[in-house]
Amino acid sequence: MSHTPMRRAAAVAASAALVATGLTVGLSAGTASAAACNQSSTHSKNNASTWGITHNYSKTVSNAQAAPGTLVTYTTVVSTTGIGNPYVNTINDIPPVGFGAPVKATVTAFQVGIPTGQNEEVVTPTKNGDGWKVTHTGWFVNSGNPVTLKMTYKVPENSAPGSQITSRGTGVAGTVGVSEEMPNLTACFTVRIPNPGETVLSVADGAGLGSAEGQLSSTGSISDVLGDTITNVINNGS
């Protein structure tokens, strides 16, 4: 990739600024107790209501560590073991306190059509108490076809580095046996300090210059990204 003199100079200036402020790539906050912050949890149900079938539920957060302003995805899976095919018609995801509405939600489930089998579709959650629910006439579930909900949220900008953020519980409703309220089906991640690319692009995004997601570009170096951002600021101000 070729560099114009202005872009190269801007990159050098940006790198010097990073050194002066003490920012380094990959800097992250330590956890108070790694064992206390579990990235996933599970729950099983096998009683008279399940007719001898074991219903399994799990919830996982996509990142063990995440910076303020970045995105995390909570994945909830409803599955069974044994012979039987219950239907799920509602999944209610309760995010951590202070989180806003999900920015994206998808459900992967068995569908008859073209193609037949496990298919993912974008869904629209609706507010449901402290959570956000997705509903359907009935997602088919059996031992080979779980139902998977993915809810993506933005980590609040005021999240303190080093703090541990745990989601709240999960609720599932459907045919007999599948319905379950699980306040302890949670997932936890630790807030880390943003790396230089995330910090600069977050500021640039506020000025209309950066990525909408505030993430570091996967195709450019930090110097390239910073140089481009500073160059754009100079050009827009001239």
Coordinates of C-alpha atoms in Angstrom, one line a residue:
M1 CA 0.0 0.0 0.0
S2 CA 1.5 3.4 -1.0
H3 CA 1.5 6.3 1.4
T4 CA 1.3 10.0 0.7
P5 CA 3.7 12.2 2.6
M6 CA 0.9 13.7 4.6
R7 CA -0.5 10.3 5.5
R8 CA 3.0 9.1 6.5
A9 CA 3.6 12.1 8.6
A10 CA 0.2 11.8 10.3
A11 CA 1.0 8.1 11.1
V12 CA 4.3 9.1 12.7
A13 CA 2.6 11.8 14.7
A14 CA -0.1 9.4 15.9
S15 CA 2.5 6.8 16.9
A16 CA 4.3 9.4 18.9
A17 CA 1.1 10.4 20.6
L18 CA 0.4 6.8 21.6
V19 CA 3.9 6.5 23.2
A20 CA 3.3 9.8 25.1
T21 CA 0.0 8.6 26.5
G22 CA 1.3 5.2 27.4
L23 CA -1.2 3.3 25.3
T24 CA -0.2 -0.2 24.0
V25 CA -1.8 -2.8 21.9
G26 CA -3.6 -5.5 23.7
L27 CA -3.5 -3.8 27.1
S28 CA -6.2 -5.3 29.3
A29 CA -7.4 -5.1 32.8
G30 CA -6.9 -8.0 35.1
T31 CA -9.8 -9.8 36.7
A32 CA -10.5 -9.8 40.4
S33 CA -11.1 -13.5 40.3
A34 CA -11.0 -15.4 37.0
A35 CA -13.0 -18.3 38.5
A36 CA -15.8 -16.0 39.5
C37 CA -16.4 -14.7 36.0
N38 CA -17.7 -17.6 33.9
Q39 CA -18.1 -17.0 30.2
S40 CA -20.9 -19.6 29.9
S41 CA -23.3 -21.6 32.1
T42 CA -25.7 -24.5 31.6
H43 CA -28.9 -25.9 33.0
S44 CA -30.7 -29.2 32.5
K45 CA -34.3 -30.3 33.1
N46 CA -35.6 -33.8 33.4
N47 CA -38.8 -34.3 35.4
A48 CA -42.3 -35.5 35.0
S49 CA -43.1 -32.6 32.6
T50 CA -40.4 -33.6 30.1
W51 CA -41.7 -37.1 29.6
G52 CA -38.3 -38.7 30.0
I53 CA -36.5 -36.3 27.8
T54 CA -33.7 -34.2 29.1
H55 CA -33.9 -30.5 28.1
N56 CA -30.6 -28.7 28.0
Y57 CA -30.1 -24.9 28.1
S58 CA -26.8 -23.0 27.7
K59 CA -25.8 -19.4 27.5
T60 CA -22.4 -18.0 26.4
V61 CA -20.9 -14.6 25.9
S62 CA -18.7 -14.2 22.8
N63 CA -15.8 -12.4 24.6
A64 CA -14.0 -13.2 27.8
Q65 CA -12.8 -9.5 27.7
A66 CA -14.4 -6.6 25.9
A67 CA -13.8 -2.8 25.8
P68 CA -16.5 -0.1 26.4
G69 CA -18.2 0.7 23.1
T70 CA -17.5 -2.6 21.4
L71 CA -20.0 -5.4 20.7
V72 CA -20.6 -8.7 22.6
T73 CA -23.0 -11.5 21.6
Y74 CA -24.9 -13.7 24.0
T75 CA -25.7 -17.2 22.5
T76 CA -28.5 -19.2 24.1
V77 CA -29.0 -22.8 23.0
V78 CA -32.0 -25.0 23.7
S79 CA -31.5 -28.7 23.0
T80 CA -32.7 -32.1 24.0
T81 CA -31.4 -35.6 24.5
G82 CA -33.6 -38.6 23.9
I83 CA -36.6 -39.3 21.8
G84 CA -39.0 -36.4 21.5
N85 CA -39.6 -33.1 19.7
P86 CA -40.8 -30.2 21.8
Y87 CA -41.4 -26.8 20.3
V88 CA -40.0 -23.5 21.5
N89 CA -42.0 -20.4 20.9
T90 CA -40.3 -17.8 23.1
I91 CA -36.8 -17.1 24.3
N92 CA -36.3 -14.1 26.6
D93 CA -32.7 -12.9 27.0
I94 CA -32.0 -10.6 30.0
P95 CA -28.8 -8.5 29.4
P96 CA -26.7 -7.0 32.1
V97 CA -27.9 -3.9 34.0
G98 CA -27.2 -0.7 32.0
F99 CA -27.2 -2.4 28.5
G100 CA -29.4 -0.9 25.8
A101 CA -31.5 -2.7 23.2
P102 CA -29.8 -5.4 21.1
V103 CA -28.3 -4.2 17.9
K104 CA -28.8 -7.5 16.2
A105 CA -30.6 -10.8 16.9
T106 CA -30.7 -14.1 14.9
V107 CA -32.3 -17.5 15.5
T108 CA -30.9 -20.7 14.0
A109 CA -33.5 -23.6 14.0
F110 CA -34.7 -26.4 11.9
Q111 CA -36.9 -25.3 9.0
V112 CA -38.7 -27.1 6.2
G113 CA -38.1 -25.5 2.8
I114 CA -35.2 -24.7 0.6
P115 CA -32.9 -25.7 2.1
T116 CA -34.4 -28.0 4.7
G117 CA -32.5 -28.2 7.9
Q118 CA -30.8 -25.8 10.3
N119 CA -31.1 -22.2 8.9
E120 CA -30.3 -18.9 10.5
E121 CA -32.6 -15.9 10.2
V122 CA -32.5 -12.3 11.5
V123 CA -35.3 -11.7 14.0
T124 CA -36.7 -8.6 15.7
P125 CA -36.7 -8.7 19.5
T126 CA -39.3 -7.0 21.6
K127 CA -39.0 -5.6 25.1
N128 CA -40.2 -8.0 27.8
G129 CA -39.7 -6.7 31.3
D130 CA -36.0 -6.5 31.9
G131 CA -35.2 -8.6 28.9
W132 CA -35.7 -8.8 25.1
K133 CA -37.7 -11.7 23.7
V134 CA -38.1 -13.3 20.3
T135 CA -41.2 -15.3 19.5
H136 CA -42.3 -17.8 16.8
T137 CA -45.2 -20.1 16.2
G138 CA -42.9 -22.9 17.3
W139 CA -39.3 -23.8 16.6
F140 CA -38.9 -27.6 16.3
V141 CA -36.3 -29.1 18.7
N142 CA -34.9 -32.7 18.8
S143 CA -31.6 -34.3 19.7
G144 CA -30.1 -33.3 16.4
N145 CA -31.7 -29.9 16.0
P146 CA -31.3 -27.3 18.8
V147 CA -32.6 -23.8 18.7
T148 CA -29.9 -21.1 18.9
L149 CA -30.6 -17.5 19.7
K150 CA -27.8 -14.9 19.3
M151 CA -28.3 -11.4 20.8
T152 CA -25.7 -8.7 20.2
Y153 CA -25.4 -5.7 22.4
K154 CA -23.0 -2.7 22.7
V155 CA -21.0 -2.6 25.9
P156 CA -21.9 0.7 27.6
E157 CA -19.3 3.5 27.1
N158 CA -19.2 4.1 30.9
S159 CA -18.2 0.5 31.8
A160 CA -15.2 0.6 34.1
P161 CA -12.1 -1.4 33.0
G162 CA -11.4 -4.3 35.3
S163 CA -15.1 -4.7 36.2
Q164 CA -16.9 -8.0 35.6
I165 CA -20.2 -7.8 33.8
T166 CA -22.6 -10.6 34.3
S167 CA -25.8 -11.0 32.2
R168 CA -29.0 -11.7 33.9
G169 CA -31.0 -14.8 33.4
T170 CA -32.9 -16.4 30.5
G171 CA -36.5 -17.6 30.0
V172 CA -37.8 -20.1 27.6
A173 CA -41.4 -21.0 26.7
G174 CA -43.0 -23.6 24.5
T175 CA -44.8 -26.9 24.6
V176 CA -45.1 -28.9 27.7
G177 CA -41.8 -29.5 29.5
V178 CA -39.7 -27.0 27.5
S179 CA -40.8 -23.9 29.4
E180 CA -38.3 -22.8 32.1
E181 CA -37.3 -19.6 33.9
M182 CA -33.6 -19.6 34.6
P183 CA -32.3 -16.6 36.6
N184 CA -28.9 -18.3 36.9
L185 CA -28.4 -19.1 33.2
T186 CA -25.9 -16.2 32.8
A187 CA -22.6 -15.3 31.2
C188 CA -19.8 -13.0 32.4
F189 CA -17.0 -11.0 30.8
T190 CA -14.4 -8.6 32.1
V191 CA -14.2 -5.0 30.8
R192 CA -10.7 -4.2 29.4
I193 CA -9.1 -0.9 28.5
P194 CA -9.7 -0.1 24.8
N195 CA -6.7 -0.7 22.5
P196 CA -5.4 2.4 20.5
G197 CA -7.4 1.5 17.4
E198 CA -10.6 1.2 19.3
T199 CA -10.0 4.4 21.2
V200 CA -9.2 6.5 18.1
L201 CA -12.0 5.0 15.9
S202 CA -14.5 5.5 18.7
V203 CA -13.6 9.2 18.7
A204 CA -13.6 9.3 14.9
D205 CA -17.0 7.6 14.8
G206 CA -18.4 10.3 17.0
A207 CA -17.0 12.8 14.4
G208 CA -18.5 10.8 11.5
L209 CA -15.0 9.6 10.4
G210 CA -14.8 6.0 11.8
S211 CA -16.4 2.7 11.7
A212 CA -20.0 2.5 12.9
E213 CA -19.0 -0.3 15.2
G214 CA -15.9 1.4 16.6
Q215 CA -13.7 -1.5 15.8
L216 CA -10.1 -1.6 14.5
S217 CA -9.9 -2.3 10.8
S218 CA -8.7 -5.8 10.1
T219 CA -7.0 -4.7 6.8
G220 CA -4.9 -1.8 8.1
S221 CA -2.2 -1.3 10.8
I222 CA -2.8 1.0 13.7
S223 CA -0.5 3.5 12.2
D224 CA -2.5 3.4 8.9
V225 CA -5.8 3.8 10.7
L226 CA -4.5 6.7 12.9
G227 CA -2.8 8.3 10.0
D228 CA -6.0 8.2 7.9
T229 CA -8.1 9.5 10.7
I230 CA -5.8 12.5 11.4
T231 CA -5.4 13.2 7.7
N232 CA -9.2 13.3 7.4
V233 CA -9.5 15.7 10.3
I234 CA -6.9 17.9 8.7
N235 CA -8.6 17.8 5.3
N236 CA -12.1 18.4 6.7
G237 CA -10.8 21.4 8.6
S238 CA -9.0 23.0 5.7

